[in-house]
Tab-separated table of C-alpha atoms in Angstrom:
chain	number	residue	atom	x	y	z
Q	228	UNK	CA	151.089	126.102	153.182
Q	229	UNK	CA	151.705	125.740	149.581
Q	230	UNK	CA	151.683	122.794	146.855
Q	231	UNK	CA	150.624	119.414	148.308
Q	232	UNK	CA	151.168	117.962	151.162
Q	233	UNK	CA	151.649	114.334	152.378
Q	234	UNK	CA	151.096	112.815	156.364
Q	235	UNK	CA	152.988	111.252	157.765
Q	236	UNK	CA	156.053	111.610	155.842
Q	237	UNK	CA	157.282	107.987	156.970
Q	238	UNK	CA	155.066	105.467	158.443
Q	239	UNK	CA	156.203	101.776	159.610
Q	240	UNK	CA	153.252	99.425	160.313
Q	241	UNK	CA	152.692	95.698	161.398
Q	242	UNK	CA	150.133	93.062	158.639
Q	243	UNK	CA	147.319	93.550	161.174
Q	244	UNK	CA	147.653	97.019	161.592
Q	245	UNK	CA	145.146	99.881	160.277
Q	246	UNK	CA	146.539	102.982	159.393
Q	247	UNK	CA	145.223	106.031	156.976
Q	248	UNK	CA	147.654	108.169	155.063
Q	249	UNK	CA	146.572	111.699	154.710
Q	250	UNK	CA	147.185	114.258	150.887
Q	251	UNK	CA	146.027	117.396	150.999
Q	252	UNK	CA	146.314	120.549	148.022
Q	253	UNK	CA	146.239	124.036	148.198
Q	254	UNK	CA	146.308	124.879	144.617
Q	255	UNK	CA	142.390	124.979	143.840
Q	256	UNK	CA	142.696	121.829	142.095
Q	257	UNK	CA	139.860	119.106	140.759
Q	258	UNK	CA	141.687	116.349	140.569
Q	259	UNK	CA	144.120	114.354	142.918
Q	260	UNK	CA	145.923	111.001	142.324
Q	261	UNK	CA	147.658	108.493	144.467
Q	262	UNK	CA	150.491	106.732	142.919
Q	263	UNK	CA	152.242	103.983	144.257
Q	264	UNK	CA	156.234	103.674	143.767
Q	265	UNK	CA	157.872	100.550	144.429
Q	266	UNK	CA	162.281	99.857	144.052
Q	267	UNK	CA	163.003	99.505	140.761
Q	268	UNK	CA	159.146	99.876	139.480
Q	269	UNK	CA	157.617	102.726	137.185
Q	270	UNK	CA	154.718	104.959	139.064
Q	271	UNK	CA	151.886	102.721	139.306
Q	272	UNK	CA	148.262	105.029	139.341
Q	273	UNK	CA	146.757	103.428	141.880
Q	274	UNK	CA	143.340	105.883	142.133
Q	275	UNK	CA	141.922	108.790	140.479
Q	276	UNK	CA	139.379	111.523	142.007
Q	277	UNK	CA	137.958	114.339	139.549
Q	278	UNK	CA	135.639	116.913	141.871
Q	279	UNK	CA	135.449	114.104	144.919
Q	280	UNK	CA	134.416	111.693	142.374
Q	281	UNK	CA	136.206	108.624	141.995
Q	282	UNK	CA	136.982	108.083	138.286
Q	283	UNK	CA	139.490	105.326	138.291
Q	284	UNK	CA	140.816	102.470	139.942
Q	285	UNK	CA	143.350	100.522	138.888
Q	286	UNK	CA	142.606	96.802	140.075
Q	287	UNK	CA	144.179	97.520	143.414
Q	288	UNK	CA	144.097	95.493	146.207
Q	289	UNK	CA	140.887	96.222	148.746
Q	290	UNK	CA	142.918	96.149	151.642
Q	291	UNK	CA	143.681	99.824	150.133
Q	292	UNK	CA	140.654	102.123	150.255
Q	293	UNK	CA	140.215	105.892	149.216
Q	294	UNK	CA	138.637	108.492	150.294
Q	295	UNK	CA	138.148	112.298	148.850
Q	296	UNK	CA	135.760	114.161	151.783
Q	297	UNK	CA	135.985	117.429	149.219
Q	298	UNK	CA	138.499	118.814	146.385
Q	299	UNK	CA	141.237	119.839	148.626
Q	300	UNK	CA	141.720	116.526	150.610
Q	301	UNK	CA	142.277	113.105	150.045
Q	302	UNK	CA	142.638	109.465	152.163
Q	303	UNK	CA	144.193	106.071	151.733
Q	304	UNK	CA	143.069	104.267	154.392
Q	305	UNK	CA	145.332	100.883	154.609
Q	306	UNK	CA	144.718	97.870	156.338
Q	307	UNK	CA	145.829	94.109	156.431
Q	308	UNK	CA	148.684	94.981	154.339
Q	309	UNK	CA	151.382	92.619	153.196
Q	310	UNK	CA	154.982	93.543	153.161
Q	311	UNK	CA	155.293	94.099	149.401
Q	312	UNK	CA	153.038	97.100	150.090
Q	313	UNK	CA	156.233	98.646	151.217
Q	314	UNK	CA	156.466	101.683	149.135
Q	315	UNK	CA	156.686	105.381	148.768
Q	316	UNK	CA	153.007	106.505	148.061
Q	317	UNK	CA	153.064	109.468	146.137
Q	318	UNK	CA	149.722	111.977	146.001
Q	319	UNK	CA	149.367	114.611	143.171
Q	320	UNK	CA	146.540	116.791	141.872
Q	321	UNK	CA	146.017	118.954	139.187
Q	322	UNK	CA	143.975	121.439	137.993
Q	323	UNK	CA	141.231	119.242	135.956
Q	324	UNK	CA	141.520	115.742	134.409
Q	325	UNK	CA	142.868	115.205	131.290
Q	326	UNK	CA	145.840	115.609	128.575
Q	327	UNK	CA	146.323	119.509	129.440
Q	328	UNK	CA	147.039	119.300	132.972
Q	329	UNK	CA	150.483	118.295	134.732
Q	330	UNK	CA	150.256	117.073	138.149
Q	331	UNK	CA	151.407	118.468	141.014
Q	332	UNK	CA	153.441	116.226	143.345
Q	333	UNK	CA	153.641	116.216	147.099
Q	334	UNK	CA	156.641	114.461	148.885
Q	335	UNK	CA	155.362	110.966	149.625
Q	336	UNK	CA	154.715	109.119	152.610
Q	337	UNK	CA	157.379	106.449	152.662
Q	338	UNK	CA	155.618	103.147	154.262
Q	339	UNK	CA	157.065	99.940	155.516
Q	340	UNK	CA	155.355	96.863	156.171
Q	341	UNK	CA	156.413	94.783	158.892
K	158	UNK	CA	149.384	99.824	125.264
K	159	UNK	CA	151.371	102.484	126.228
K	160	UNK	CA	155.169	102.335	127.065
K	161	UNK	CA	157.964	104.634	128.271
K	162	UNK	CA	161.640	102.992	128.492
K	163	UNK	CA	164.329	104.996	130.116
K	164	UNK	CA	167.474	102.697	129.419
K	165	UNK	CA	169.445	104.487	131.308
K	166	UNK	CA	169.564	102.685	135.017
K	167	UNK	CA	171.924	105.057	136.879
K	168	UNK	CA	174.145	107.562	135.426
K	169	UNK	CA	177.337	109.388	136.928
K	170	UNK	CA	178.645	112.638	134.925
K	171	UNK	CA	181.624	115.504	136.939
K	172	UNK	CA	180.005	118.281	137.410
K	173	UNK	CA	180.119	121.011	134.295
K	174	UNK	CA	179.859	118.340	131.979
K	175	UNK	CA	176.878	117.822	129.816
K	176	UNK	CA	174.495	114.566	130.112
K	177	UNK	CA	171.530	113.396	128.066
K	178	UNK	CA	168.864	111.561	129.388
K	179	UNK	CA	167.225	109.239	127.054
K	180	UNK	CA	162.991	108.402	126.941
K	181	UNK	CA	161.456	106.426	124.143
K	182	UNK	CA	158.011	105.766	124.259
K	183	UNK	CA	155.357	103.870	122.688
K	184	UNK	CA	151.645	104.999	122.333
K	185	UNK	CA	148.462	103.938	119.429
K	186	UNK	CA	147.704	107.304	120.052
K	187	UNK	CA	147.828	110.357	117.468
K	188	UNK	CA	147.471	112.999	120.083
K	189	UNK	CA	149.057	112.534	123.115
K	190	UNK	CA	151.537	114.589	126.072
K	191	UNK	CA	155.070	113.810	126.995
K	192	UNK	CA	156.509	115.141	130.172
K	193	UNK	CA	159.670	115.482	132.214
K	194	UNK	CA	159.794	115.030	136.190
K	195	UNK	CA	162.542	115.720	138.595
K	196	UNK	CA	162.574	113.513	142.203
K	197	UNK	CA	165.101	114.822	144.454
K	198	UNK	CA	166.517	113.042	147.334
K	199	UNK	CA	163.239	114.755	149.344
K	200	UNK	CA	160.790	112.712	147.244
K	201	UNK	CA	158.465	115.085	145.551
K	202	UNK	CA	158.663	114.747	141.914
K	203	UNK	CA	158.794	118.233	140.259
K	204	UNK	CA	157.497	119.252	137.084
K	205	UNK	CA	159.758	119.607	134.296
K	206	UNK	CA	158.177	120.411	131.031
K	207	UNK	CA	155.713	119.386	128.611
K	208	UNK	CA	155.161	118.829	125.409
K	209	UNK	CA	152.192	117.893	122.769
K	210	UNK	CA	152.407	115.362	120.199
K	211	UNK	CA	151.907	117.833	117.535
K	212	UNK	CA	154.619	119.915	118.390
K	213	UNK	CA	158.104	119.032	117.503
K	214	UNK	CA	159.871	122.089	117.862
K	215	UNK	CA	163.456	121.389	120.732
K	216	UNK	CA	162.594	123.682	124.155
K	217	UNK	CA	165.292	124.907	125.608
K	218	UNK	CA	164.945	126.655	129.479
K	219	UNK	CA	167.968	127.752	131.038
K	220	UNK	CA	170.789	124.669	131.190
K	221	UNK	CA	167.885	122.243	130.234
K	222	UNK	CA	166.374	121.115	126.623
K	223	UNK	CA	164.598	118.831	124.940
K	224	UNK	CA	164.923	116.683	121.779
K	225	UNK	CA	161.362	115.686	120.331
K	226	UNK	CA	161.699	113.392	117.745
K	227	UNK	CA	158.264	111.834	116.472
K	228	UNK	CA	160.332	109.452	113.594
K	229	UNK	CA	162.372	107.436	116.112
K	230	UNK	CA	159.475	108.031	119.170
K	231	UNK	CA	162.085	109.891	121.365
K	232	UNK	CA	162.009	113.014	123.943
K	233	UNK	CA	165.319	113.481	124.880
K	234	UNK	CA	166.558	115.556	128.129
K	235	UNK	CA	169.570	117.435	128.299
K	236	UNK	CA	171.626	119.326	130.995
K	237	UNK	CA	174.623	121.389	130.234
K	238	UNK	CA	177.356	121.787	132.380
K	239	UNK	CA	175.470	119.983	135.073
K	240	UNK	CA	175.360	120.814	138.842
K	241	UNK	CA	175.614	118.754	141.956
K	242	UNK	CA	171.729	120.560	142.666
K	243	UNK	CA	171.208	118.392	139.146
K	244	UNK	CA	171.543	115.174	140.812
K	245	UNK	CA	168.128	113.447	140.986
K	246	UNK	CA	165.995	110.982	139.271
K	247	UNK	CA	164.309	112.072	136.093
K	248	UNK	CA	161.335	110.752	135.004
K	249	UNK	CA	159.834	110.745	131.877
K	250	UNK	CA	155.973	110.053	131.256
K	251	UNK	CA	153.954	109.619	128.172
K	252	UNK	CA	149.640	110.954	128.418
K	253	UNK	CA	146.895	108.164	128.232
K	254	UNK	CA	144.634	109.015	125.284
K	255	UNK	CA	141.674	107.078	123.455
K	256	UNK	CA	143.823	103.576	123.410
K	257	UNK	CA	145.363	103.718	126.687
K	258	UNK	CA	142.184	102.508	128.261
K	259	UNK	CA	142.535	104.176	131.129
K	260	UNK	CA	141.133	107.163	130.408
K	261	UNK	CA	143.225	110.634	129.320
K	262	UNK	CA	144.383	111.761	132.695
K	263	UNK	CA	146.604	108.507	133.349
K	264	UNK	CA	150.373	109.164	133.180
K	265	UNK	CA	152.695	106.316	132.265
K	266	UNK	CA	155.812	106.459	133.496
K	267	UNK	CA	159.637	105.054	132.614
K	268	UNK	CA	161.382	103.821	135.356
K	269	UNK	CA	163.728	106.296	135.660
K	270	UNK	CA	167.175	107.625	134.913
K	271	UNK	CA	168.847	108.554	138.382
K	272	UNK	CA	171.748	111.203	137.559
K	273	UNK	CA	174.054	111.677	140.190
K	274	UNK	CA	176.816	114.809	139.376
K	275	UNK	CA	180.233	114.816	141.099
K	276	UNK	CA	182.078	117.660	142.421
């Protein structure tokens, strides 16, 4: 496979449930991303990994936890969630960090809270 | 703190005709990156262009260009005689640098312009 890929591609899952959404990139990349995109909302960064190293975090919600096992791969484990954590959450990587570098999109994992 | 508006909610154009897209942005910062991102109906947002702060010259790639204007904070997006493969939502995004506070890897995005073209 090419690009960057997202599992599942649609995921529908109760408050109490726990559930782990799944990025991974075949471009030889540093850095990966998870945005979060809500109706009628910009992108929101949610978390940033540069060479399995988390680098950012945007205030989100602990009920939403990363994890980067190496460069090519990358978690968001969810649990507890609330329904307005219904959202397409996108994953991206690019080559390193910083202003030079586009990002590379997969397709999202569209997720509904129940 | 950086801003990108996209006023345009939802636009509807027959196909062949021309459309601009507008993006105005707002940054503190001297050197920064502007970009362009397609989303299809599949989700994946695709890379469009980019462009750096310091240079202003229009690109133009295939039916596609783009209007950098530094004076009035604008990057324009146009497509000529538009496709139905055109419609989409197009996103523009503006670079974190020194004042974003969030470090020079953070995209900001608009909230999007979503184009749809009719046969």
């Amino acid at each position: 496979e090419t690009g960057v890929t997202q599992t599942p591609r649609h995921l529908v899952m109760g408050m109490t449930n726990k559930k782990s959404l799944k990025c991974e990139q075949h471009l030889g990349h540093n850095a990966m991303y998870w945005y979060k995109q809500s109706a009628k909302k910009p992108l929101e960064l949610m978390f940033v990994y540069s060479l399995e190293e988390r680098v950012e975090n945007n205030s989100v919600p602990s009920r939403f936890s990363p994890e980067c096992p190496n460069s090519s791969h990358l978690f968001l484990h969810l649990h507890t969630l609330q329904p307005e954590d219904s959202a397409l959450y996108l994953c991206a990587s690019s080559q390193d960090r910083g202003l030079l570098y586009e990002q590379y999109f997969g397709p999202g994992t569209r997720l509904t809270v129940t | 703190a950086q801003k990108v508006t996209q006023a345009q909610t939802e636009i509807s154009v027959v196909e062949k005709e021309d459309v601009t897209l507008d993006c105005v942005y707002e940054t503190r910062d001297t050197t920064y990156y502007l970009f362009w991102y397609k989303q299809p109906p599949s989700g994946e947002l695709v890379f469009l262009i980019r462009r750096n702060s310091f240079d202003e010259q229009n690109e133009i790639s295939g039916r596609y260009s783009w209007n950098f204007q530094k004076s009035t904070s604008s990057f324009n997006f146009t497509i000529t005689a538009s496709q139905v493969v055109d419609s989409a939502v197009y996103f523009c995004a503006l670079s974190g640098g020194a004042y974003s506070g969030a470090g020079s890897y953070q995209l900001t995005f608009g909230k999007g312009t979503k184009l749809s073209v009719i046969p």
